[in-house]
Short mmCIF file of C-alpha atoms in Angstrom, two decimals:
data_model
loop_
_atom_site.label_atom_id
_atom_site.label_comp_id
_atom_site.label_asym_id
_atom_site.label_seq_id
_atom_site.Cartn_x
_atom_site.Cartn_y
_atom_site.Cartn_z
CA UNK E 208 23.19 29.32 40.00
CA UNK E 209 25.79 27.34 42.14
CA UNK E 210 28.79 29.09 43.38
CA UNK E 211 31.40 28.36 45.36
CA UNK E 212 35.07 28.44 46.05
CA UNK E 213 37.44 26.61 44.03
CA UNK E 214 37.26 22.66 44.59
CA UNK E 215 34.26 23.23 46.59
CA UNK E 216 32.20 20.55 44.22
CA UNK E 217 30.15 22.76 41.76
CA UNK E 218 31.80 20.27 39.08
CA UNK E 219 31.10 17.31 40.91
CA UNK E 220 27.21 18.35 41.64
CA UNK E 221 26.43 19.15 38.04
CA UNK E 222 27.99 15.99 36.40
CA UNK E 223 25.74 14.15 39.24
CA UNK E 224 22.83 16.14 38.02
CA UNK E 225 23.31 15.66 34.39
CA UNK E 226 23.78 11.68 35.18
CA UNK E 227 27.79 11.45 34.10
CA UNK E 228 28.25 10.61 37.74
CA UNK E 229 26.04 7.96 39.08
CA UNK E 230 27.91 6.67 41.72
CA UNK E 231 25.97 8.09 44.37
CA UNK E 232 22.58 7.42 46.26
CA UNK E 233 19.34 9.51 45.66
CA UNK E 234 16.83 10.65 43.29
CA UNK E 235 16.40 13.79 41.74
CA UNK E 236 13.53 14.74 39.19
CA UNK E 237 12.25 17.33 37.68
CA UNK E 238 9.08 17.64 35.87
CA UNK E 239 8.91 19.10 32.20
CA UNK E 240 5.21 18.42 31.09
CA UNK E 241 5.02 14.29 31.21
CA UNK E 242 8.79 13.89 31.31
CA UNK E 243 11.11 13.65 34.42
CA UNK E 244 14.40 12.29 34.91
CA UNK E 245 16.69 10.64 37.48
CA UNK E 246 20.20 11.05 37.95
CA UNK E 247 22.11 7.74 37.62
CA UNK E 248 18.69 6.45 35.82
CA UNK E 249 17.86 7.95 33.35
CA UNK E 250 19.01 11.49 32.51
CA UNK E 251 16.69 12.26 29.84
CA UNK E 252 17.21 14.85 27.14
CA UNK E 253 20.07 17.66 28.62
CA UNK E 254 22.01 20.65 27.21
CA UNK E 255 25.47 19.89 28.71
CA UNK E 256 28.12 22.37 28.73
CA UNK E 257 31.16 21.25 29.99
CA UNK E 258 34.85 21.87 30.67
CA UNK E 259 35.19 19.95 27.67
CA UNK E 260 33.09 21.34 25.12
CA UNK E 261 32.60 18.23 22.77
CA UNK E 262 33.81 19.74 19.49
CA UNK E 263 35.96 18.49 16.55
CA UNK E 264 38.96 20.45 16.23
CA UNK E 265 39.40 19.20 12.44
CA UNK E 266 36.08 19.80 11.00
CA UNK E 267 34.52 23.63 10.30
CA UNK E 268 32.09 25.41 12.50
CA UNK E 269 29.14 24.48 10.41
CA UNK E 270 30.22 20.83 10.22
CA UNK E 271 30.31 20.47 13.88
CA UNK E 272 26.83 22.30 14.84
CA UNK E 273 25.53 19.52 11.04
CA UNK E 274 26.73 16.44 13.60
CA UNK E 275 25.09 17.62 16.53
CA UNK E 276 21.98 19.22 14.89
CA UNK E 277 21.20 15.60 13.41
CA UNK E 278 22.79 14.07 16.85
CA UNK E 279 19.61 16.04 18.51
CA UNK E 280 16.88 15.41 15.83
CA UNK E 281 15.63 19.28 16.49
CA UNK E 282 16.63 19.89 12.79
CA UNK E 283 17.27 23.75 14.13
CA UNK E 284 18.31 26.72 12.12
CA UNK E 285 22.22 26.52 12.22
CA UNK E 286 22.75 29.87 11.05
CA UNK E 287 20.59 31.47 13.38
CA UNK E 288 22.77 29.62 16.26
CA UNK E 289 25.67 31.08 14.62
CA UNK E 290 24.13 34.22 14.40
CA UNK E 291 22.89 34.18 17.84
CA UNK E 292 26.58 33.74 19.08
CA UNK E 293 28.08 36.00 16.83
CA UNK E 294 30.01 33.32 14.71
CA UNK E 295 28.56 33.88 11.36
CA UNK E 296 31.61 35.16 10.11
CA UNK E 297 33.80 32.39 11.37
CA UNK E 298 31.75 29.29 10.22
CA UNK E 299 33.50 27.87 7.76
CA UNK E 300 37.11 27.77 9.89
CA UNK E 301 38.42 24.67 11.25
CA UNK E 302 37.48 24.87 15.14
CA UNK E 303 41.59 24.13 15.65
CA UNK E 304 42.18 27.65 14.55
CA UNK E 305 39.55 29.27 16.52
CA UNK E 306 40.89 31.37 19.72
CA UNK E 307 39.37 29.62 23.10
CA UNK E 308 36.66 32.16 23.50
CA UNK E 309 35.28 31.58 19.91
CA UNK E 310 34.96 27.82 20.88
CA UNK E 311 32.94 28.79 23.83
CA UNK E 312 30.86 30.65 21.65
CA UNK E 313 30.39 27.36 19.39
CA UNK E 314 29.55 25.64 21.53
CA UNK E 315 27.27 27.45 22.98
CA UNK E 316 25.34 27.12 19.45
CA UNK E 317 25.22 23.48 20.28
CA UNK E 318 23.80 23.79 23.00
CA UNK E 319 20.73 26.20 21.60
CA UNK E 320 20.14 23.66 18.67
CA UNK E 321 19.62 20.43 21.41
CA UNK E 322 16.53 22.59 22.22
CA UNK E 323 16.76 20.60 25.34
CA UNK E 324 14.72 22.12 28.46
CA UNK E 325 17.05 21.50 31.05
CA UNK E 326 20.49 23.17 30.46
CA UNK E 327 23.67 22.10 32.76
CA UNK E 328 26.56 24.42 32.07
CA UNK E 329 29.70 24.81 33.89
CA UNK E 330 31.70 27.34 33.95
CA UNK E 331 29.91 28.56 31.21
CA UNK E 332 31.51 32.03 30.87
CA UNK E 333 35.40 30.89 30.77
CA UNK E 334 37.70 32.17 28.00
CA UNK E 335 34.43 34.46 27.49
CA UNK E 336 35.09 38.93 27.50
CA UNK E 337 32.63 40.70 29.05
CA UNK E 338 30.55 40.97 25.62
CA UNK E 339 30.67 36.87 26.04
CA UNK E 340 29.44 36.91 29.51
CA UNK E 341 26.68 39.01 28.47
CA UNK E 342 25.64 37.07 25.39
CA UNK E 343 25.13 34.11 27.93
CA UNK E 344 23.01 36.27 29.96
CA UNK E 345 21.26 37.33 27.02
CA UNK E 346 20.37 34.11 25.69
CA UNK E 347 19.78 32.34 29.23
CA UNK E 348 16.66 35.24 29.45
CA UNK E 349 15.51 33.79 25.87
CA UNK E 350 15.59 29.87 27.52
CA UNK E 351 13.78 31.03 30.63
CA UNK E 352 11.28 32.92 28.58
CA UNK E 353 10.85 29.87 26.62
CA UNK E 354 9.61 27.95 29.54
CA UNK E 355 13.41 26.27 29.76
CA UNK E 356 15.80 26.30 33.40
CA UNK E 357 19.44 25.93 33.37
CA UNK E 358 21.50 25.25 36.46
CA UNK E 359 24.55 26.66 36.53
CA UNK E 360 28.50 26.90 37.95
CA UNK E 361 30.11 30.20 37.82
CA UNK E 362 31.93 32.40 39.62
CA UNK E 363 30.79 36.04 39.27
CA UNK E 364 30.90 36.71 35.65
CA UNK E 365 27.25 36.30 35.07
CA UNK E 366 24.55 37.73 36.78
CA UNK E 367 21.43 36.55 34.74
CA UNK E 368 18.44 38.56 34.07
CA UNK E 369 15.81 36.03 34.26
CA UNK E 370 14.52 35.05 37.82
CA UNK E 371 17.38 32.80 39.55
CA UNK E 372 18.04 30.85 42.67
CA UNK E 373 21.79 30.96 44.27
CA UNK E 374 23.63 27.61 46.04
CA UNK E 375 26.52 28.27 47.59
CA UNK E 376 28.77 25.45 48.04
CA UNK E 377 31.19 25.69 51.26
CA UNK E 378 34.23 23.52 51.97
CA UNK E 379 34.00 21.05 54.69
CA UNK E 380 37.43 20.40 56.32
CA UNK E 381 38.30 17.13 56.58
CA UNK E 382 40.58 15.81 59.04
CA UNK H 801 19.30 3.18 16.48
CA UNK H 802 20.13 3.05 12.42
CA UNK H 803 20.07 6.81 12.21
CA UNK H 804 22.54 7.27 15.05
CA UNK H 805 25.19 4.49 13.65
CA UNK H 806 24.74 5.92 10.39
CA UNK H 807 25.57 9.34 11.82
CA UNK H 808 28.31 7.88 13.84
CA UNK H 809 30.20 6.32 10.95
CA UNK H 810 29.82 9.34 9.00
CA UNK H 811 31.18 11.74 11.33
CA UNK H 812 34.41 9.29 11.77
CA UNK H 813 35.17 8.61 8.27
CA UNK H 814 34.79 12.85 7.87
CA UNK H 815 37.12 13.06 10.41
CA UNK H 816 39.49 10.41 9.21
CA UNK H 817 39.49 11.74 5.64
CA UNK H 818 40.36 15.49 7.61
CA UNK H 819 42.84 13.67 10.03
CA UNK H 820 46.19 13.97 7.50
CA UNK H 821 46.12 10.61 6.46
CA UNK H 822 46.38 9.07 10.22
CA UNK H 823 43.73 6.23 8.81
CA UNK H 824 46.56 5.08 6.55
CA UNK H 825 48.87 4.11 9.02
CA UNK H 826 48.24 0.46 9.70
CA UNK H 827 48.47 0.07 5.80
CA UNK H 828 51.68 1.96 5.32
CA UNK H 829 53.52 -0.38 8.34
CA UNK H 830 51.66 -3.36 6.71
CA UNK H 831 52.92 -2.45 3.38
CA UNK H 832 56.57 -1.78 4.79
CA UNK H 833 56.36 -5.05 7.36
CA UNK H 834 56.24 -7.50 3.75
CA UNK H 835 58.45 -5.72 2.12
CA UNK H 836 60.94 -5.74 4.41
CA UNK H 837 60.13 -9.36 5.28
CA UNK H 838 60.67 -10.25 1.67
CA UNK H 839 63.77 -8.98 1.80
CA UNK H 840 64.68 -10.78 5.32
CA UNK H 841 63.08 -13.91 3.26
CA UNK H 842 65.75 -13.75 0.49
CA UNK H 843 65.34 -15.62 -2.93
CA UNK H 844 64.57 -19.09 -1.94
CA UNK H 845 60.91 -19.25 -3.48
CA UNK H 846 59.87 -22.27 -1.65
CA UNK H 847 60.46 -21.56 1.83
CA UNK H 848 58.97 -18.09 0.73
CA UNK H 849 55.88 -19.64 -0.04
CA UNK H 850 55.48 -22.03 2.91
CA UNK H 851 55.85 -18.85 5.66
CA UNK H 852 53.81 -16.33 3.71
CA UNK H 853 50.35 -16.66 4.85
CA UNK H 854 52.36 -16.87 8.42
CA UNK H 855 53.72 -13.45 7.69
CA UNK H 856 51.03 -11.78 6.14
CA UNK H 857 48.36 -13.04 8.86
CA UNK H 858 51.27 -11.33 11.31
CA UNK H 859 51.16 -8.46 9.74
CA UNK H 860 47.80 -7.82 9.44
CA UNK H 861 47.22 -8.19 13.30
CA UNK H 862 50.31 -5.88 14.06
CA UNK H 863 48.87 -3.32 11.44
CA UNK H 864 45.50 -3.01 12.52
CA UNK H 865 46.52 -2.56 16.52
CA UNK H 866 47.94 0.42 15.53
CA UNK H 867 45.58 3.48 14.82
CA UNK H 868 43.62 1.63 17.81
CA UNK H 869 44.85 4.66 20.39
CA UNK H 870 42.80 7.10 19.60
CA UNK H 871 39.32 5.05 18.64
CA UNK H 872 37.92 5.69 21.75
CA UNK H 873 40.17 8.45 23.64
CA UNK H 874 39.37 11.42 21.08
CA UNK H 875 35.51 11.39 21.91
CA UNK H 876 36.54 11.14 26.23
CA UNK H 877 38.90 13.77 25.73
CA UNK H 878 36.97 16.49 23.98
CA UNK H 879 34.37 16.04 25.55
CA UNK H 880 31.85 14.50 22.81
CA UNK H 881 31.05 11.24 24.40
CA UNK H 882 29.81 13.51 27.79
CA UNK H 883 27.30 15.44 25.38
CA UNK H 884 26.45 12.39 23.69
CA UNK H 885 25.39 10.77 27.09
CA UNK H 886 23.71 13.56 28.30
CA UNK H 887 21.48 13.67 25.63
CA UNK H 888 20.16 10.44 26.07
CA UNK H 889 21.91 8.74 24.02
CA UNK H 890 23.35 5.10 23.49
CA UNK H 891 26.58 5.06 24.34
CA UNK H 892 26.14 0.65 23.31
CA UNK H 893 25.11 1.87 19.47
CA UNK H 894 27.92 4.73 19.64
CA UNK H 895 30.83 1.76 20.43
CA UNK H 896 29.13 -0.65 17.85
CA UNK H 897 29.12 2.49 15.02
CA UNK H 898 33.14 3.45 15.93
CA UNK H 899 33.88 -0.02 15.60
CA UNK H 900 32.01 -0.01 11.82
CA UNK H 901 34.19 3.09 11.11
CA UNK H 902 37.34 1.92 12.48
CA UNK H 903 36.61 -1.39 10.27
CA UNK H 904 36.15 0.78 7.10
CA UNK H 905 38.56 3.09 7.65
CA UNK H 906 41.59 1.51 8.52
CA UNK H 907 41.06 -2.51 8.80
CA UNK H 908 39.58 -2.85 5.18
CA UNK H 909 42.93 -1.13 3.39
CA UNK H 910 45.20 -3.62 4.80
CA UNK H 911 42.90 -6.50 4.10
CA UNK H 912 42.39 -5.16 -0.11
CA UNK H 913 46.23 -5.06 0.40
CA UNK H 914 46.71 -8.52 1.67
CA UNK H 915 46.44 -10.55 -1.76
CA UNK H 916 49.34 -8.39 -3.13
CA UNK H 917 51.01 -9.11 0.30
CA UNK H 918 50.38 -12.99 -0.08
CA UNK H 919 51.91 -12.72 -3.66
CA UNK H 920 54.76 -10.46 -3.21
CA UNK H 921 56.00 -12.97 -0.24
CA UNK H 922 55.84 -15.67 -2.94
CA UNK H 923 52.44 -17.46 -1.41
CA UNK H 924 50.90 -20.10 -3.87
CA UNK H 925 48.64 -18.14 -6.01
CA UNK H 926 45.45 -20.83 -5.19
CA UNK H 927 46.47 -20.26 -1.46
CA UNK H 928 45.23 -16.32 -1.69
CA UNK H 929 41.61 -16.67 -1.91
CA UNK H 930 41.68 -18.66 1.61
CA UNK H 931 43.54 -16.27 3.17
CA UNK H 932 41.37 -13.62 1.99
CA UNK H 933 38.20 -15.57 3.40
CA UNK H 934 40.46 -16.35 6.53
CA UNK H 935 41.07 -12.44 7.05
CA UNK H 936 37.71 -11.50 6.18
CA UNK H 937 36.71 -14.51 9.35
CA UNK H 938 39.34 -13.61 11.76
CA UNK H 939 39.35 -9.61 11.27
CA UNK H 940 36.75 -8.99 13.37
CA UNK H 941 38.53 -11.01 16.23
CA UNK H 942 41.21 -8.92 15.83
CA UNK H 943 39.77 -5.19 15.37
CA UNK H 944 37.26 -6.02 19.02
CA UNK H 945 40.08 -7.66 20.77
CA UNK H 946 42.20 -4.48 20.02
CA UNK H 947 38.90 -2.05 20.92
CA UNK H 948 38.68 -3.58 24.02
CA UNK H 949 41.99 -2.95 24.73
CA UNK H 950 41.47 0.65 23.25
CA UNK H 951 38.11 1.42 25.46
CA UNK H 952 39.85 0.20 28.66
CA UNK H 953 42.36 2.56 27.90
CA UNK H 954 40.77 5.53 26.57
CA UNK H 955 41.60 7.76 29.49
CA UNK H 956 45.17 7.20 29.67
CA UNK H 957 48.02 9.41 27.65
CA UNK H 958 50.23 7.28 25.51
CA UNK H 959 48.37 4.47 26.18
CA UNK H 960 49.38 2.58 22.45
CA UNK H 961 51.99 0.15 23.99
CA UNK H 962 49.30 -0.94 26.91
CA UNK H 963 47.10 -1.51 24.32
CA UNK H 964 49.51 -3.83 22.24
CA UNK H 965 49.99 -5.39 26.06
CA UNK H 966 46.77 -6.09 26.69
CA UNK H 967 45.50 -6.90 23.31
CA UNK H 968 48.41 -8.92 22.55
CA UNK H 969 48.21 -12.64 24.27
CA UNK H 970 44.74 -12.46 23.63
CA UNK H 971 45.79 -11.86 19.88
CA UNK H 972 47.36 -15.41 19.85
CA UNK H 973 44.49 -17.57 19.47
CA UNK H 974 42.91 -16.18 16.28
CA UNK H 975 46.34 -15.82 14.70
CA UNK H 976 47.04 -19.54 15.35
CA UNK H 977 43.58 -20.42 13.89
CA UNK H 978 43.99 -17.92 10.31
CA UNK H 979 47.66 -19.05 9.72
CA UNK H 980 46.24 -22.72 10.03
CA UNK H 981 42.97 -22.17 8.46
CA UNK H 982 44.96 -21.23 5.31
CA UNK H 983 47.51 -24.10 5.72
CA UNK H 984 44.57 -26.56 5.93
CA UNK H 985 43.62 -25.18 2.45
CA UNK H 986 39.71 -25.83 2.93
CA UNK H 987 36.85 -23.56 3.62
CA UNK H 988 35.63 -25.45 5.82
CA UNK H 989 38.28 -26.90 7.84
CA UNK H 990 38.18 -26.84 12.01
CA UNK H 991 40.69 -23.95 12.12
CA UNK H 992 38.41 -21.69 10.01
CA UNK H 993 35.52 -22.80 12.29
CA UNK H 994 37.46 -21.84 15.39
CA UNK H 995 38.32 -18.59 13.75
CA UNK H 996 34.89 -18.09 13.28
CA UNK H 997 33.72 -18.85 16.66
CA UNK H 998 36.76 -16.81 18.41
CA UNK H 999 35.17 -13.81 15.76
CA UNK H 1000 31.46 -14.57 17.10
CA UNK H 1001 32.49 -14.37 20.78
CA UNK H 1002 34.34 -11.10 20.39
CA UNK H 1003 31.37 -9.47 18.31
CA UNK H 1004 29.51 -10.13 22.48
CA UNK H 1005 31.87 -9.51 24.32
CA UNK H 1006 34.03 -6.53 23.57
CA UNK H 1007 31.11 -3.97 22.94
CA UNK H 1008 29.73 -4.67 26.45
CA UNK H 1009 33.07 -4.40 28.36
CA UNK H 1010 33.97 -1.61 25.74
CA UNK H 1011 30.69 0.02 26.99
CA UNK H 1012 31.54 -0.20 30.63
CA UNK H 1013 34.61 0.80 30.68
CA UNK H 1014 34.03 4.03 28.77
CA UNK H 1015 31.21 4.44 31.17
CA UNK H 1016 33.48 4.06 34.22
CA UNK H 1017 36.05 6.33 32.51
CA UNK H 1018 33.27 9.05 31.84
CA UNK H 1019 32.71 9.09 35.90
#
């Protein structure tokens, strides 16, 4: 879990992390069975969850999570990632009419069908309630159970379950 | 590689067939451009004739600049192209399979329109079937030239006049080449062949500087 003040680089560390950001020196790797990765290399397979939260405001729930799902070659369960976030009911909208929280909750589903490992999420539980911000918690205990990490940026909203190491990022002044 | 184009192309024509008809609009200014023009033109058939492959090779490359805006900057802004990255994937195959869709999509309607074009301006009838083979040569010139243009300005707001600016003088060359292809009236003339080769060295080089500059833009 990185926190930190705003502007304090929590952004800037996970898009270096997750290889969107390769303009700086170092290695990083992290083993998964036979696989590793390096930032700036080669990122590997990762669950990104950014600001941006790559969906298409024109096309349905289920249409979106159908692109990704064959984007990711998992060929997961869409329903039960709807399910999981509580979107069953809204799955045949158009994302574009979907309140800001509900996209964070789709997108969230993407993110549990790229049955990726390694999770990078930022800001994770924005536009979330406090049901949101526990559904995160809830389903970042199921990813560490199944043998999967996530590093992530928040503020205090979430206070996972599953065992978890804190960075704190301070400002340096700069003259 | 396959799978992913394939899935690329999809997704874009789904979204241009749910985007309110914004794929049309380089065929509804084409279609407006020669009709207008005909009028400008006035009745004198054989003047008509001589400038109408001119005209209709003019308004093809006008038309298809101008759905080019958003080829590239939907994906930056919403985030797709980061998740598409991050998962390990090409982001060389994903600019090859937008161009595909952007070709299908909204460069192919203007070019099924251009005979009617041709004939409306009062072209020679035997003179449409070389500028159909002269479009079909010189098209892709004109949709990478204009991607390139698109890609190195993906992350900028309102960005469709720099792309005209940019895309524009470089624009020149395979328009000079298709109007005089179609004027040498031969499949084989040294104008088509130029057209060709101006087509062959956009096909290498705007992917890879479309590539890098999305990839700089994504930093």
């Amino acid at each position: 879990m990185v926190r930190g003040a705003n502007g304090s680089g929590k952004t800037s560390l996970l898009r270096i992390l997750a290889g969107l950001t390769s303009s700086y020196s170092g290695k990083l790797q992290h083993k998964f069975g036979d696989s590793k990765w390096n930032t700036g290399v080669s990122s590997g397979s990762i669950g990104w969850l950014g600001h941006k939260l790559g969906l298409k405001q024109d096309l349905s729930a289920i249409e979106n999570l159908a692109i990704w799902n064959e984007t990711y070659k998992q060929h997961g369960d869409i329903s039960t990632a709807l399910q999981k976030v509580e979107l069953r009911n809204t799955q045949q909208r158009p994302v574009y009419t979907m309140s800001a929280g509900q996209k964070q909750r789709l997108a969230l589903a993407r993110l549990l069908l790229s049955n990726s490992q390694l999770w990078i999420m930022d800001e994770p539980g924005a536009n979330l309630d406090s049901a949101g911000n526990k559904l995160i918690e809830t389903l970042l205990q199921q990813h560490s159970e199944h043998g999967g990490i996530a590093i992530i940026a928040s503020h205090d909203q979430i206070n996972p379950d599953a065992p978890t190491s804190y960075i704190k990022l301070e400002q340096v002044a700069t003259a | 590689m396959i799978s992913q184009l394939k899935l690329i192309v999809f997704r874009d024509l789904l979204l241009a067939t749910r985007s309110g008809g914004s794929w049309a609009q380089g065929s509804i200014f084409f279609i407006l451009f020669i009709m207008l023009a005909a009028f400008a033109l006035g009745p004198d058939q054989a003047e008509r004739g001589f400038i109408a492959p001119a005209l209709v090779w003019l308004a093809v490359t006008f038309a298809s600049q101008l759905s080019l805006g958003q080829l590239f900057s939907e994906d930056l802004n919403d985030g797709s192209l980061e998740c598409w990255v991050t998962d390990n994937r090409s982001l060389f195959v994903y600019v090859i399979g937008k161009l595909f869709s952007h070709w299908i999509s909204n460069f192919a309607p203007i070019l099924l329109l251009s005979p009617f074009a041709a004939i409306m301006l009062g072209a020679d009838t035997s003179s449409v079937p070389i500028l159909m083979i002269s479009l079909l040569v010189g098209g892709p010139a004109i949709v990478l030239i204009g991607a390139m243009a698109s890609a190195l300005t993906a992350n900028l707001r309102g960005a469709g006049l720099l792309i005209v600016l940019i895309s524009g003088p470089l624009l020149a060359s395979p328009l000079i080449f298709g109007v005089g292809a179609v004027q040498a009236g031969v499949i084989n003339s040294v104008a088509m062949k130029l057209l060709g080769a101006i087509s062959l060295f956009s096909l290498v080089l705007s992917p890879v500087i479309s590539r890098l500059a999305l990839k700089i833009h994504l930093e």
